[in-house]
Amino acid sequence: MTEIDVQVDLFHPADRVWRALTDRALLARWFTEVEPMAGARGRLLLFTAGLPGFDAAVDAEVTDRREPELIALRCLEGGRRSRLSCAVVPTTAGCRLSVREALEHGGWPDGQRERREESYRQALTGRLPAILDWLAFRQVDLRRGEAGTTTEMPVTEVVGDEPAPAGRRRWPLLVAGLAGVVLVAGAAVWAVLPAEPEQVAGPGPVPSPTASTTPSRTPQPTPSARPSRSTTPTPSRSSRTPSATPSATPSRTPTSPAPSAAAMTASYETVSRPLLGYTGEVVVDNPGDAAVTGWKVVVTLAEGGTLTDVSGAEWRQRGQVVTFTGPPVPAGRSRTFTFAVRDVDPLTRAPEDCALGDDPCAGL
C-alpha cells in the first residue's frame, strides 16, 4: 500500500484540536519538533528522524490551510514525495481527526509503512489526548495572570408568557460580579501576606564568654597588713614579653600556606522529558586541592512544579524553591544528583533558575 489513513474520535472541540496541530510547542509534545525554514514562507522542517517508520527529517510545504478544519502539506523525505493532510470534523461528542498520507513518488521499504502508521496511531490515541486534556484543564482552572473569572456562570431564564423584568435579569450578573470581586480581593490579600521565615540549620551554639573561667578572673588574695608585701613590685606580664618575642620565627609563615579554597562549580542538564514534567541532573564539581563540605544548590521550579523524586542529595522545598545538599566533594572530584519534577504545564522542560551559592549553574 502507498497510503496511510488513521482516524481518532476526540472529546474536545475542533478549535482546541486545531491548536494542538498548529502550535509548534504543543506539536513537539505529542508528535515531533517543527521549525520554520528561514526565507521560505509556508516551509517547515519536521524533525522526524528517529521516529518509527521515518528515515530522516521531513521538508514540508503548507499547500492548504483552513482553520480549524484542514491543513495539508507536501512532504519530501529521503527522496520520497508524499501529501499529508489533517482534517478535523466536529461530532456530537467533540470532533474526529483524520490523518492521511499518500505517496506521490517513491515507495516505502518492507515494513516501513506499518511502522509509520503505528507511529501516527500512538501519537493520535495516546499523547495527543493527554495534551488536549491538559489544555482543557488549564483553560478552565489555570488561567494564570488573566483578569476576570475563568468560567462563565450559567444564567437560568424564567419560563413564562411575559419576559422577566430587567432588574431581575441583572441578578445573576451581579452575583457573578460580586463573586469575582471577592476572589480577586482574596488573591490580593494572599499575595501581600509576609512569607514565613525559613529555618536554616546553622552551626551549634557558641559558648558564652561569661561561662568560661580565665586566670584573670581568679579572685585576688586580700592584702595583708604587712607593708613589705605592698612595696615589693611584682614583675608585670608586659615585662616578660620581650624575652618571648625572639623565640618566634617569622620565616616559617610563608613555608606552610593553608590549602586553597576549592572553586566549586555546578552544571545543569535536562536528561528526560516525559509528557507532564522532566528530570534534571546537576553535577557539582570541585576542581580545587581540598575537599569541600557544606555545598548547597538552590533550584527554582516553574510555577506549579512539584518535586516527585530525588537521587544523590538531601533536599527541602519551600514553595517553588528547592535546596539540595549532599556529602563532601573530594578534591578534584564531583557529585551528581538528579530530581524529577511533575509540572502542570507540559511545555516546561527545565527549572527557572539553578545556582551554587551566588554562581548560576552552567547549561541552564
mmCIF file of C-alpha atoms in Angstrom:
data_model
loop_
_atom_site.group_PDB
_atom_site.id
_atom_site.type_symbol
_atom_site.label_atom_id
_atom_site.label_comp_id
_atom_site.label_asym_id
_atom_site.label_seq_id
_atom_site.Cartn_x
_atom_site.Cartn_y
_atom_site.Cartn_z
ATOM 1 C CA MET A 1 0.000 0.000 0.000
ATOM 2 C CA THR A 2 1.105 3.556 -0.679
ATOM 3 C CA GLU A 3 -1.314 5.217 1.688
ATOM 4 C CA ILE A 4 -1.713 5.635 5.436
ATOM 5 C CA ASP A 5 -5.057 6.616 6.976
ATOM 6 C CA VAL A 6 -5.528 6.970 10.747
ATOM 7 C CA GLN A 7 -8.623 8.351 12.485
ATOM 8 C CA VAL A 8 -9.372 9.122 16.120
ATOM 9 C CA ASP A 9 -12.501 10.436 17.878
ATOM 10 C CA LEU A 10 -11.685 13.076 20.474
ATOM 11 C CA PHE A 11 -13.832 14.506 23.269
ATOM 12 C CA HIS A 12 -12.616 18.028 22.565
ATOM 13 C CA PRO A 13 -13.838 20.870 20.343
ATOM 14 C CA ALA A 14 -12.295 21.428 16.938
ATOM 15 C CA ASP A 15 -10.569 24.705 17.858
ATOM 16 C CA ARG A 16 -8.671 23.023 20.700
ATOM 17 C CA VAL A 17 -7.540 20.184 18.436
ATOM 18 C CA TRP A 18 -6.514 22.744 15.795
ATOM 19 C CA ARG A 19 -4.310 24.483 18.340
ATOM 20 C CA ALA A 20 -2.582 21.201 19.214
ATOM 21 C CA LEU A 21 -1.982 20.609 15.480
ATOM 22 C CA THR A 22 -0.579 24.036 14.611
ATOM 23 C CA ASP A 23 1.121 25.308 17.778
ATOM 24 C CA ARG A 24 4.807 24.364 17.403
ATOM 25 C CA ALA A 25 5.423 23.960 21.137
ATOM 26 C CA LEU A 26 2.374 21.719 21.604
ATOM 27 C CA LEU A 27 3.093 19.682 18.472
ATOM 28 C CA ALA A 28 6.574 18.941 19.803
ATOM 29 C CA ARG A 29 4.981 17.447 22.914
ATOM 30 C CA TRP A 30 2.813 14.859 21.211
ATOM 31 C CA PHE A 31 4.479 14.247 17.816
ATOM 32 C CA THR A 32 7.741 15.971 16.830
ATOM 33 C CA GLU A 33 9.568 19.290 16.890
ATOM 34 C CA VAL A 34 8.959 21.680 13.993
ATOM 35 C CA GLU A 35 10.945 24.694 12.792
ATOM 36 C CA PRO A 36 10.031 27.184 10.043
ATOM 37 C CA MET A 37 12.619 27.345 7.268
ATOM 38 C CA ALA A 38 14.299 30.733 7.021
ATOM 39 C CA GLY A 39 13.393 32.773 3.961
ATOM 40 C CA ALA A 40 10.695 30.380 2.758
ATOM 41 C CA ARG A 41 7.110 31.242 3.600
ATOM 42 C CA GLY A 42 4.994 28.200 4.434
ATOM 43 C CA ARG A 43 8.026 25.852 4.551
ATOM 44 C CA LEU A 44 8.593 23.727 7.643
ATOM 45 C CA LEU A 45 11.174 21.214 8.802
ATOM 46 C CA LEU A 46 9.794 18.299 10.838
ATOM 47 C CA PHE A 47 12.467 16.610 12.964
ATOM 48 C CA THR A 48 11.103 13.094 12.473
ATOM 49 C CA ALA A 49 14.471 11.323 12.157
ATOM 50 C CA GLY A 50 14.495 8.510 14.696
ATOM 51 C CA LEU A 51 10.711 8.079 14.904
ATOM 52 C CA PRO A 52 9.456 4.595 13.946
ATOM 53 C CA GLY A 53 8.831 4.484 10.199
ATOM 54 C CA PHE A 54 10.756 7.682 9.397
ATOM 55 C CA ASP A 55 14.200 7.758 7.775
ATOM 56 C CA ALA A 56 15.067 11.429 8.141
ATOM 57 C CA ALA A 57 13.681 14.895 8.766
ATOM 58 C CA VAL A 58 10.744 15.893 6.583
ATOM 59 C CA ASP A 59 10.843 19.005 4.411
ATOM 60 C CA ALA A 60 7.194 20.118 4.321
ATOM 61 C CA GLU A 61 5.359 22.892 2.492
ATOM 62 C CA VAL A 62 1.884 24.028 3.545
ATOM 63 C CA THR A 63 -0.422 23.800 0.496
ATOM 64 C CA ASP A 64 -3.808 24.285 2.162
ATOM 65 C CA ARG A 65 -4.863 25.745 5.495
ATOM 66 C CA ARG A 66 -8.489 26.216 6.573
ATOM 67 C CA GLU A 67 -8.796 26.909 10.294
ATOM 68 C CA PRO A 68 -9.991 24.871 12.146
ATOM 69 C CA GLU A 69 -10.880 22.261 9.519
ATOM 70 C CA LEU A 70 -7.894 21.275 7.382
ATOM 71 C CA ILE A 71 -4.162 21.609 6.998
ATOM 72 C CA ALA A 72 -2.380 19.934 4.077
ATOM 73 C CA LEU A 73 1.351 19.623 3.378
ATOM 74 C CA ARG A 74 3.551 18.466 0.512
ATOM 75 C CA CYS A 75 6.372 16.426 2.078
ATOM 76 C CA LEU A 76 9.846 15.413 0.916
ATOM 77 C CA GLU A 77 11.762 12.770 2.859
ATOM 78 C CA GLY A 78 14.684 10.676 1.717
ATOM 79 C CA GLY A 79 13.872 11.014 -1.979
ATOM 80 C CA ARG A 80 10.159 10.235 -1.490
ATOM 81 C CA ARG A 81 7.359 12.738 -2.046
ATOM 82 C CA SER A 82 4.017 12.480 -0.289
ATOM 83 C CA ARG A 83 0.954 14.522 0.630
ATOM 84 C CA LEU A 84 -0.024 14.708 4.297
ATOM 85 C CA SER A 85 -3.398 16.076 5.402
ATOM 86 C CA CYS A 86 -5.020 16.555 8.818
ATOM 87 C CA ALA A 87 -8.797 17.041 8.726
ATOM 88 C CA VAL A 88 -10.924 17.982 11.754
ATOM 89 C CA VAL A 89 -14.683 17.269 11.603
ATOM 90 C CA PRO A 90 -16.985 18.249 14.511
ATOM 91 C CA THR A 91 -19.078 15.494 16.150
ATOM 92 C CA THR A 92 -21.729 15.482 18.865
ATOM 93 C CA ALA A 93 -19.120 14.457 21.470
ATOM 94 C CA GLY A 94 -16.248 16.606 20.190
ATOM 95 C CA CYS A 95 -14.554 16.053 16.854
ATOM 96 C CA ARG A 96 -12.905 13.455 14.625
ATOM 97 C CA LEU A 97 -9.317 13.886 13.477
ATOM 98 C CA SER A 98 -8.233 12.110 10.293
ATOM 99 C CA VAL A 99 -4.548 11.940 9.316
ATOM 100 C CA ARG A 100 -3.870 10.703 5.810
ATOM 101 C CA GLU A 101 -0.526 10.379 3.991
ATOM 102 C CA ALA A 102 -0.319 9.261 0.365
ATOM 103 C CA LEU A 103 2.873 8.680 -1.637
ATOM 104 C CA GLU A 104 3.301 10.581 -4.903
ATOM 105 C CA HIS A 105 6.814 9.459 -5.781
ATOM 106 C CA GLY A 106 8.941 6.602 -4.484
ATOM 107 C CA GLY A 107 7.953 3.804 -2.139
ATOM 108 C CA TRP A 108 8.306 2.619 1.420
ATOM 109 C CA PRO A 109 10.556 -0.395 2.071
ATOM 110 C CA ASP A 110 9.078 -3.551 3.548
ATOM 111 C CA GLY A 111 7.634 -2.922 6.985
ATOM 112 C CA GLN A 112 8.226 0.821 6.962
ATOM 113 C CA ARG A 113 4.638 1.722 6.133
ATOM 114 C CA GLU A 114 3.370 -0.380 9.068
ATOM 115 C CA ARG A 115 5.867 1.202 11.475
ATOM 116 C CA ARG A 116 4.982 4.671 10.186
ATOM 117 C CA GLU A 117 1.248 4.037 10.582
ATOM 118 C CA GLU A 118 1.806 2.740 14.132
ATOM 119 C CA SER A 119 3.813 5.874 14.957
ATOM 120 C CA TYR A 120 0.884 8.049 13.837
ATOM 121 C CA ARG A 121 -1.593 5.891 15.752
ATOM 122 C CA GLN A 122 0.321 6.003 19.028
ATOM 123 C CA ALA A 123 0.663 9.782 18.809
ATOM 124 C CA LEU A 124 -3.033 10.331 17.999
ATOM 125 C CA THR A 125 -4.511 7.905 20.537
ATOM 126 C CA GLY A 126 -2.063 8.397 23.420
ATOM 127 C CA ARG A 127 -0.046 11.583 23.605
ATOM 128 C CA LEU A 128 -2.459 13.913 21.769
ATOM 129 C CA PRO A 129 -5.457 13.231 24.088
ATOM 130 C CA ALA A 130 -3.229 13.871 27.112
ATOM 131 C CA ILE A 131 -2.202 17.268 25.703
ATOM 132 C CA LEU A 132 -5.834 18.123 24.924
ATOM 133 C CA ASP A 133 -6.911 17.175 28.457
ATOM 134 C CA TRP A 134 -4.211 19.458 29.847
ATOM 135 C CA LEU A 135 -5.356 22.326 27.602
ATOM 136 C CA ALA A 136 -8.956 21.875 28.736
ATOM 137 C CA PHE A 137 -7.922 21.807 32.392
ATOM 138 C CA ARG A 138 -5.770 24.909 32.000
ATOM 139 C CA GLN A 139 -8.459 26.880 30.153
ATOM 140 C CA VAL A 140 -10.983 26.234 32.931
ATOM 141 C CA ASP A 141 -8.892 26.405 36.096
ATOM 142 C CA LEU A 142 -5.399 27.624 35.364
ATOM 143 C CA ARG A 143 -5.648 30.947 33.513
ATOM 144 C CA ARG A 144 -2.815 32.455 35.471
ATOM 145 C CA GLY A 145 -2.276 36.149 35.044
ATOM 146 C CA GLU A 146 -5.587 36.742 33.243
ATOM 147 C CA ALA A 147 -8.116 39.191 34.659
ATOM 148 C CA GLY A 148 -11.709 38.174 35.304
ATOM 149 C CA THR A 149 -13.302 34.840 36.062
ATOM 150 C CA THR A 150 -12.159 31.590 34.446
ATOM 151 C CA THR A 151 -15.609 30.184 33.656
ATOM 152 C CA GLU A 152 -18.926 31.631 32.607
ATOM 153 C CA MET A 153 -21.676 31.328 35.179
ATOM 154 C CA PRO A 154 -24.922 29.937 33.708
ATOM 155 C CA VAL A 155 -27.986 32.182 33.733
ATOM 156 C CA THR A 156 -31.362 30.459 34.083
ATOM 157 C CA GLU A 157 -34.149 32.093 32.098
ATOM 158 C CA VAL A 158 -37.592 32.477 33.715
ATOM 159 C CA VAL A 159 -40.216 30.449 31.873
ATOM 160 C CA GLY A 160 -43.492 32.319 31.225
ATOM 161 C CA ASP A 161 -45.558 34.311 28.786
ATOM 162 C CA GLU A 162 -44.018 37.620 29.693
ATOM 163 C CA PRO A 163 -40.279 38.384 29.801
ATOM 164 C CA ALA A 164 -38.782 38.768 33.229
ATOM 165 C CA PRO A 165 -38.264 42.352 34.461
ATOM 166 C CA ALA A 166 -34.957 43.880 33.525
ATOM 167 C CA GLY A 167 -33.950 44.209 37.169
ATOM 168 C CA ARG A 168 -34.471 40.519 37.764
ATOM 169 C CA ARG A 169 -32.242 39.548 34.855
ATOM 170 C CA ARG A 170 -29.417 41.578 36.311
ATOM 171 C CA TRP A 171 -29.258 39.475 39.491
ATOM 172 C CA PRO A 172 -27.181 36.584 38.064
ATOM 173 C CA LEU A 173 -24.712 39.012 36.534
ATOM 174 C CA LEU A 174 -24.495 40.962 39.783
ATOM 175 C CA VAL A 175 -23.847 37.763 41.764
ATOM 176 C CA ALA A 176 -21.133 36.698 39.290
ATOM 177 C CA GLY A 177 -19.518 40.133 39.502
ATOM 178 C CA LEU A 178 -19.522 40.133 43.303
ATOM 179 C CA ALA A 179 -18.055 36.629 43.330
ATOM 180 C CA GLY A 180 -15.248 37.774 41.027
ATOM 181 C CA VAL A 181 -14.521 40.785 43.268
ATOM 182 C CA VAL A 182 -14.326 38.556 46.343
ATOM 183 C CA LEU A 183 -11.970 36.121 44.578
ATOM 184 C CA VAL A 184 -9.693 38.919 43.335
ATOM 185 C CA ALA A 185 -9.642 40.588 46.759
ATOM 186 C CA GLY A 186 -8.815 37.293 48.455
ATOM 187 C CA ALA A 187 -5.977 36.668 45.977
ATOM 188 C CA ALA A 188 -4.619 40.177 46.578
ATOM 189 C CA VAL A 189 -4.614 39.696 50.366
ATOM 190 C CA TRP A 190 -2.889 36.335 49.998
ATOM 191 C CA ALA A 191 -0.239 37.849 47.684
ATOM 192 C CA VAL A 192 0.809 40.529 50.196
ATOM 193 C CA LEU A 193 0.961 38.288 53.250
ATOM 194 C CA PRO A 194 4.517 38.111 54.623
ATOM 195 C CA ALA A 195 6.277 34.871 53.902
ATOM 196 C CA GLU A 196 7.152 32.642 56.821
ATOM 197 C CA PRO A 197 10.882 32.874 57.503
ATOM 198 C CA GLU A 198 12.741 29.763 56.514
ATOM 199 C CA GLN A 199 14.594 27.936 59.246
ATOM 200 C CA VAL A 200 18.056 27.031 58.102
ATOM 201 C CA ALA A 201 20.252 24.717 60.112
ATOM 202 C CA GLY A 202 23.369 26.512 61.294
ATOM 203 C CA PRO A 203 26.388 25.800 63.461
ATOM 204 C CA GLY A 204 25.967 24.757 67.061
ATOM 205 C CA PRO A 205 25.680 27.276 69.915
ATOM 206 C CA VAL A 206 28.846 29.224 70.716
ATOM 207 C CA PRO A 207 29.827 29.080 74.415
ATOM 208 C CA SER A 208 29.271 32.383 76.135
ATOM 209 C CA PRO A 209 32.435 34.126 77.270
ATOM 210 C CA THR A 210 30.980 34.586 80.739
ATOM 211 C CA ALA A 211 30.677 30.828 81.182
ATOM 212 C CA SER A 212 34.446 30.204 80.910
ATOM 213 C CA THR A 213 36.960 30.698 83.693
ATOM 214 C CA THR A 214 40.197 32.513 82.894
ATOM 215 C CA PRO A 215 43.174 33.239 85.185
ATOM 216 C CA SER A 216 42.399 36.949 85.056
ATOM 217 C CA ARG A 217 39.058 36.266 86.773
ATOM 218 C CA THR A 218 40.693 34.430 89.722
ATOM 219 C CA PRO A 219 39.952 36.311 92.956
ATOM 220 C CA GLN A 220 42.970 38.129 94.297
ATOM 221 C CA PRO A 221 44.067 37.460 97.896
ATOM 222 C CA THR A 222 43.181 40.028 100.450
ATOM 223 C CA PRO A 223 46.108 42.397 101.031
ATOM 224 C CA SER A 224 47.877 41.724 104.332
ATOM 225 C CA ALA A 225 48.671 44.357 106.897
ATOM 226 C CA ARG A 226 52.385 43.987 106.319
ATOM 227 C CA PRO A 227 53.708 46.953 104.285
ATOM 228 C CA SER A 228 56.645 44.897 102.969
ATOM 229 C CA ARG A 229 54.320 42.958 100.533
ATOM 230 C CA SER A 230 52.813 46.090 99.090
ATOM 231 C CA THR A 231 56.213 47.675 98.458
ATOM 232 C CA THR A 232 57.648 44.639 96.661
ATOM 233 C CA PRO A 233 56.977 45.133 92.899
ATOM 234 C CA THR A 234 55.597 42.131 91.033
ATOM 235 C CA PRO A 235 57.066 41.677 87.551
ATOM 236 C CA SER A 236 54.316 42.517 85.095
ATOM 237 C CA ARG A 237 53.339 40.323 82.125
ATOM 238 C CA SER A 238 54.476 43.020 79.724
ATOM 239 C CA SER A 239 57.944 42.931 81.220
ATOM 240 C CA ARG A 240 58.248 39.271 80.279
ATOM 241 C CA THR A 241 57.039 39.804 76.677
ATOM 242 C CA PRO A 242 60.387 40.927 75.158
ATOM 243 C CA SER A 243 62.028 37.699 76.273
ATOM 244 C CA ALA A 244 59.400 35.638 74.397
ATOM 245 C CA THR A 245 59.478 37.701 71.212
ATOM 246 C CA PRO A 246 62.857 36.446 69.821
ATOM 247 C CA SER A 247 61.609 32.827 70.020
ATOM 248 C CA ALA A 248 59.091 33.436 67.176
ATOM 249 C CA THR A 249 60.359 32.669 63.683
ATOM 250 C CA PRO A 250 58.668 34.905 61.080
ATOM 251 C CA SER A 251 60.225 32.972 58.201
ATOM 252 C CA ARG A 252 58.085 29.892 58.996
ATOM 253 C CA THR A 253 54.794 31.573 57.939
ATOM 254 C CA PRO A 254 55.269 31.538 54.125
ATOM 255 C CA THR A 255 56.634 27.951 54.145
ATOM 256 C CA SER A 256 53.279 26.372 55.301
ATOM 257 C CA PRO A 257 50.395 28.043 53.416
ATOM 258 C CA ALA A 258 46.830 26.987 54.165
ATOM 259 C CA PRO A 259 45.117 24.848 51.488
ATOM 260 C CA SER A 260 43.452 26.968 48.819
ATOM 261 C CA ALA A 261 39.665 27.114 48.838
ATOM 262 C CA ALA A 262 38.033 24.860 46.251
ATOM 263 C CA ALA A 263 36.396 26.821 43.433
ATOM 264 C CA MET A 264 33.129 24.858 43.297
ATOM 265 C CA THR A 265 31.060 24.889 40.101
ATOM 266 C CA ALA A 266 27.737 23.342 39.112
ATOM 267 C CA SER A 267 26.147 22.470 35.772
ATOM 268 C CA TYR A 268 22.532 21.571 34.910
ATOM 269 C CA GLU A 269 21.061 19.330 32.195
ATOM 270 C CA THR A 270 17.529 18.091 31.471
ATOM 271 C CA VAL A 271 18.057 14.359 30.949
ATOM 272 C CA SER A 272 14.441 13.241 30.454
ATOM 273 C CA ARG A 273 11.205 14.883 29.243
ATOM 274 C CA PRO A 274 8.100 12.771 29.969
ATOM 275 C CA LEU A 275 4.688 14.090 28.999
ATOM 276 C CA LEU A 276 3.944 16.224 32.082
ATOM 277 C CA GLY A 277 7.306 17.036 33.593
ATOM 278 C CA TYR A 278 11.040 16.483 33.279
ATOM 279 C CA THR A 279 14.081 15.027 35.054
ATOM 280 C CA GLY A 280 17.003 17.336 35.787
ATOM 281 C CA GLU A 281 20.613 16.447 36.592
ATOM 282 C CA VAL A 282 23.083 18.663 38.444
ATOM 283 C CA VAL A 283 26.828 17.958 38.613
ATOM 284 C CA VAL A 284 28.699 19.686 41.471
ATOM 285 C CA ASP A 285 32.412 19.846 40.610
ATOM 286 C CA ASN A 286 35.348 20.537 42.940
ATOM 287 C CA PRO A 287 38.464 21.407 40.896
ATOM 288 C CA GLY A 288 40.324 22.636 43.993
ATOM 289 C CA ASP A 289 43.012 20.870 46.049
ATOM 290 C CA ALA A 290 40.940 20.411 49.220
ATOM 291 C CA ALA A 291 37.691 18.602 49.970
ATOM 292 C CA VAL A 292 34.611 20.798 50.307
ATOM 293 C CA THR A 293 31.779 20.244 52.749
ATOM 294 C CA GLY A 294 28.570 22.155 53.159
ATOM 295 C CA TRP A 295 27.803 22.810 49.477
ATOM 296 C CA LYS A 296 24.269 23.941 48.614
ATOM 297 C CA VAL A 297 22.475 24.098 45.254
ATOM 298 C CA VAL A 298 19.240 26.113 45.088
ATOM 299 C CA VAL A 299 16.801 25.325 42.253
ATOM 300 C CA THR A 300 13.708 27.412 41.497
ATOM 301 C CA LEU A 301 10.930 25.447 39.799
ATOM 302 C CA ALA A 302 8.377 26.969 37.458
ATOM 303 C CA GLU A 303 5.006 27.818 38.962
ATOM 304 C CA GLY A 304 3.006 24.659 39.652
ATOM 305 C CA GLY A 305 6.042 22.346 39.535
ATOM 306 C CA THR A 306 6.173 19.573 42.144
ATOM 307 C CA LEU A 307 9.243 17.556 43.091
ATOM 308 C CA THR A 308 8.462 13.828 42.933
ATOM 309 C CA ASP A 309 11.830 12.071 43.296
ATOM 310 C CA VAL A 310 15.438 12.922 44.222
ATOM 311 C CA SER A 311 18.540 10.763 43.952
ATOM 312 C CA GLY A 312 22.022 11.627 45.231
ATOM 313 C CA ALA A 313 21.243 14.565 47.545
ATOM 314 C CA GLU A 314 19.221 15.702 50.525
ATOM 315 C CA TRP A 315 16.568 18.287 49.790
ATOM 316 C CA ARG A 316 13.895 20.551 51.207
ATOM 317 C CA GLN A 317 11.276 22.516 49.318
ATOM 318 C CA ARG A 318 9.654 25.813 50.229
ATOM 319 C CA GLY A 319 7.150 26.943 47.647
ATOM 320 C CA GLN A 320 8.881 26.708 44.276
ATOM 321 C CA VAL A 321 12.409 26.900 45.770
ATOM 322 C CA VAL A 322 14.214 23.602 46.414
ATOM 323 C CA THR A 323 17.517 23.453 48.320
ATOM 324 C CA PHE A 324 19.802 20.459 47.701
ATOM 325 C CA THR A 325 22.711 19.461 49.948
ATOM 326 C CA GLY A 326 24.934 16.409 49.967
ATOM 327 C CA PRO A 327 28.088 14.672 51.188
ATOM 328 C CA PRO A 328 31.550 16.300 50.920
ATOM 329 C CA VAL A 329 33.122 16.578 47.485
ATOM 330 C CA PRO A 330 36.765 15.385 47.488
ATOM 331 C CA ALA A 331 39.457 17.445 45.781
ATOM 332 C CA GLY A 332 39.334 17.030 42.024
ATOM 333 C CA ARG A 333 36.087 15.062 42.144
ATOM 334 C CA SER A 334 32.391 15.753 41.576
ATOM 335 C CA ARG A 335 28.955 14.809 42.902
ATOM 336 C CA THR A 336 25.893 14.199 40.735
ATOM 337 C CA PHE A 337 22.247 14.272 41.786
ATOM 338 C CA THR A 338 19.004 14.030 39.820
ATOM 339 C CA PHE A 339 15.472 15.197 40.556
ATOM 340 C CA ALA A 340 12.144 14.513 38.863
ATOM 341 C CA VAL A 341 9.542 17.274 38.513
ATOM 342 C CA ARG A 342 5.884 16.932 37.675
ATOM 343 C CA ASP A 343 4.567 20.107 36.081
ATOM 344 C CA VAL A 344 1.029 21.076 35.097
ATOM 345 C CA ASP A 345 2.493 22.807 32.051
ATOM 346 C CA PRO A 346 3.751 20.218 29.514
ATOM 347 C CA LEU A 347 5.866 22.880 27.814
ATOM 348 C CA THR A 348 8.134 23.248 30.847
ATOM 349 C CA ARG A 349 11.448 21.494 30.223
ATOM 350 C CA ALA A 350 13.739 22.923 32.904
ATOM 351 C CA PRO A 351 13.637 24.903 36.166
ATOM 352 C CA GLU A 352 13.562 28.679 36.096
ATOM 353 C CA ASP A 353 16.843 29.043 37.994
ATOM 354 C CA CYS A 354 19.721 26.992 39.417
ATOM 355 C CA ALA A 355 22.624 28.323 41.500
ATOM 356 C CA LEU A 356 25.510 27.074 43.627
ATOM 357 C CA GLY A 357 25.897 29.824 46.181
ATOM 358 C CA ASP A 358 25.984 33.058 44.206
ATOM 359 C CA ASP A 359 27.095 31.400 40.953
ATOM 360 C CA PRO A 360 24.469 30.235 38.416
ATOM 361 C CA CYS A 361 24.589 26.667 37.155
ATOM 362 C CA ALA A 362 26.070 26.259 33.695
ATOM 363 C CA GLY A 363 23.838 24.839 30.981
ATOM 364 C CA LEU A 364 20.531 26.357 32.136
#
